[in-house]
PDB file of C-alpha atoms in Angstrom:
ATOM      1  CA  MET E 226      -0.481 -10.971  -8.407  1.00 89.00           C
ATOM      2  CA  THR E 227      -3.233  -8.376  -7.944  1.00 96.00           C
ATOM      3  CA  LYS E 228      -2.897  -4.672  -8.729  1.00 95.00           C
ATOM      4  CA  ARG E 229      -2.852  -3.984  -5.004  1.00 95.00           C
ATOM      5  CA  GLU E 230       0.017  -6.427  -4.452  1.00 96.00           C
ATOM      6  CA  LYS E 231       1.936  -4.992  -7.420  1.00 97.00           C
ATOM      7  CA  LEU E 232       1.571  -1.461  -6.052  1.00 97.00           C
ATOM      8  CA  TRP E 233       2.721  -2.612  -2.592  1.00 97.00           C
ATOM      9  CA  GLN E 234       5.787  -4.307  -4.128  1.00 97.00           C
ATOM     10  CA  LYS E 235       6.602  -1.218  -6.201  1.00 97.00           C
ATOM     11  CA  ALA E 236       6.439   0.964  -3.088  1.00 97.00           C
ATOM     12  CA  LYS E 237       8.638  -1.456  -1.135  1.00 96.00           C
ATOM     13  CA  ASN E 238      11.199  -2.209  -3.855  1.00 97.00           C
ATOM     14  CA  SER E 239      11.544   1.149  -5.610  1.00 96.00           C
ATOM     15  CA  PRO E 240       9.833   3.895  -3.592  1.00 96.00           C
ATOM     16  CA  GLU E 241      11.752   6.592  -5.482  1.00 96.00           C
ATOM     17  CA  ASN E 242       9.688   5.716  -8.606  1.00 96.00           C
ATOM     18  CA  LEU E 243       6.282   5.850  -6.893  1.00 98.00           C
ATOM     19  CA  THR E 244       4.050   8.646  -8.174  1.00 98.00           C
ATOM     20  CA  PHE E 245       2.085  10.757  -5.726  1.00 98.00           C
ATOM     21  CA  ASP E 246      -1.209   9.396  -7.098  1.00 98.00           C
ATOM     22  CA  GLU E 247       0.019   5.830  -6.594  1.00 98.00           C
ATOM     23  CA  PHE E 248       1.005   6.705  -3.028  1.00 98.00           C
ATOM     24  CA  GLU E 249      -2.476   8.051  -2.302  1.00 98.00           C
ATOM     25  CA  THR E 250      -3.967   4.895  -3.829  1.00 98.00           C
ATOM     26  CA  LEU E 251      -1.741   2.819  -1.547  1.00 98.00           C
ATOM     27  CA  LEU E 252      -2.951   4.796   1.472  1.00 98.00           C
ATOM     28  CA  THR E 253      -6.603   4.283   0.505  1.00 98.00           C
ATOM     29  CA  GLN E 254      -6.122   0.553  -0.124  1.00 97.00           C
ATOM     30  CA  ASN E 255      -4.711   0.140   3.381  1.00 96.00           C
ATOM     31  CA  GLY E 256      -7.594   1.839   5.166  1.00 97.00           C
ATOM     32  CA  TRP E 257      -6.119   5.330   5.557  1.00 98.00           C
ATOM     33  CA  GLU E 258      -8.582   8.211   5.345  1.00 98.00           C
ATOM     34  CA  PHE E 259      -8.049  11.569   3.708  1.00 98.00           C
ATOM     35  CA  SER E 260      -8.848  14.366   6.163  1.00 98.00           C
ATOM     36  CA  ARG E 261      -8.076  17.730   4.585  1.00 98.00           C
ATOM     37  CA  GLN E 262      -5.858  19.724   2.275  1.00 98.00           C
ATOM     38  CA  LYS E 263      -4.217  23.143   2.636  1.00 97.00           C
ATOM     39  CA  GLY E 264      -2.305  24.134  -0.471  1.00 96.00           C
ATOM     40  CA  SER E 265      -0.253  21.113  -1.512  1.00 95.00           C
ATOM     41  CA  HIS E 266      -0.256  19.604   1.995  1.00 97.00           C
ATOM     42  CA  ARG E 267      -2.673  16.721   2.458  1.00 98.00           C
ATOM     43  CA  LEU E 268      -3.434  15.125   5.794  1.00 98.00           C
ATOM     44  CA  TRP E 269      -4.221  11.409   6.003  1.00 98.00           C
ATOM     45  CA  TYR E 270      -5.121   9.339   9.078  1.00 98.00           C
ATOM     46  CA  SER E 271      -4.408   5.659   9.667  1.00 96.00           C
ATOM     47  CA  PRO E 272      -7.191   3.321  10.831  1.00 94.00           C
ATOM     48  CA  ASN E 273      -5.898   3.878  14.405  1.00 92.00           C
ATOM     49  CA  GLY E 274      -5.815   7.666  14.053  1.00 95.00           C
ATOM     50  CA  GLN E 275      -2.092   8.207  13.336  1.00 95.00           C
ATOM     51  CA  PRO E 276      -1.717  11.373  11.195  1.00 97.00           C
ATOM     52  CA  LEU E 277       0.502  11.411   8.104  1.00 98.00           C
ATOM     53  CA  PRO E 278       0.915  14.764   6.335  1.00 98.00           C
ATOM     54  CA  ILE E 279       2.061  14.332   2.739  1.00 98.00           C
ATOM     55  CA  GLN E 280       2.854  16.604  -0.195  1.00 97.00           C
ATOM     56  CA  PRO E 281       4.034  15.812  -3.721  1.00 97.00           C
ATOM     57  CA  ARG E 282       7.477  16.584  -5.075  1.00 97.00           C
ATOM     58  CA  LYS E 283       7.650  19.106  -7.905  1.00 96.00           C
ATOM     59  CA  ASP E 284       8.048  16.255 -10.426  1.00 97.00           C
ATOM     60  CA  GLY E 285       4.796  14.556  -9.309  1.00 96.00           C
ATOM     61  CA  LYS E 286       6.462  11.742  -7.392  1.00 97.00           C
ATOM     62  CA  ALA E 287       5.938  10.853  -3.751  1.00 97.00           C
ATOM     63  CA  LYS E 288       8.577  11.924  -1.243  1.00 97.00           C
ATOM     64  CA  LEU E 289      10.760   9.030  -0.136  1.00 97.00           C
ATOM     65  CA  TYR E 290      10.711   9.860   3.584  1.00 97.00           C
ATOM     66  CA  GLN E 291       6.901   9.989   3.573  1.00 98.00           C
ATOM     67  CA  ILE E 292       6.695   6.531   1.997  1.00 98.00           C
ATOM     68  CA  GLN E 293       9.102   5.255   4.654  1.00 97.00           C
ATOM     69  CA  GLN E 294       6.947   6.833   7.386  1.00 97.00           C
ATOM     70  CA  PHE E 295       3.898   5.102   5.915  1.00 97.00           C
ATOM     71  CA  PHE E 296       5.595   1.689   6.097  1.00 97.00           C
ATOM     72  CA  GLU E 297       6.735   2.364   9.684  1.00 96.00           C
ATOM     73  CA  TYR E 298       3.170   3.275  10.686  1.00 94.00           C
ATOM     74  CA  GLN E 299       1.810   0.196   8.884  1.00 93.00           C
ATOM     75  CA  GLU E 300       4.124  -2.071  10.880  1.00 90.00           C
ATOM     76  CA  VAL E 301       2.868  -0.522  14.129  1.00 84.00           C
ATOM     77  CA  GLU E 302      -0.757  -0.846  12.960  1.00 76.00           C
ATOM     78  CA  GLU E 303      -0.316  -4.558  12.241  1.00 76.00           C
ATOM     79  CA  GLU E 304       1.170  -5.370  15.667  1.00 74.00           C
TER      80      GLU E 304
END
C-alpha cells in the first residue's frame, strides 16, 4: 500500500485523527489547487473548480465536516 493509499484510508476510516497538514496533502494528491489564504482560512479548488474553504482546529487537526465535504466533492468529481 502506497503512502497516498494509506493517507486516503486514514481519512476515510478515522477522519477525526487526520492532521490539517495531512488533509492539505490529501487535497494536493487529488488534484486540488490552493488559491489563497486570509488569516487561518485557506481556499482550495477542485479540478472542476468547486471551492472548498478550510481552516484548522485549534489542536492542529482537520475539521471533520470539511473532510466529509471533500469526500462528497470527490464523489461528484469522479462521476
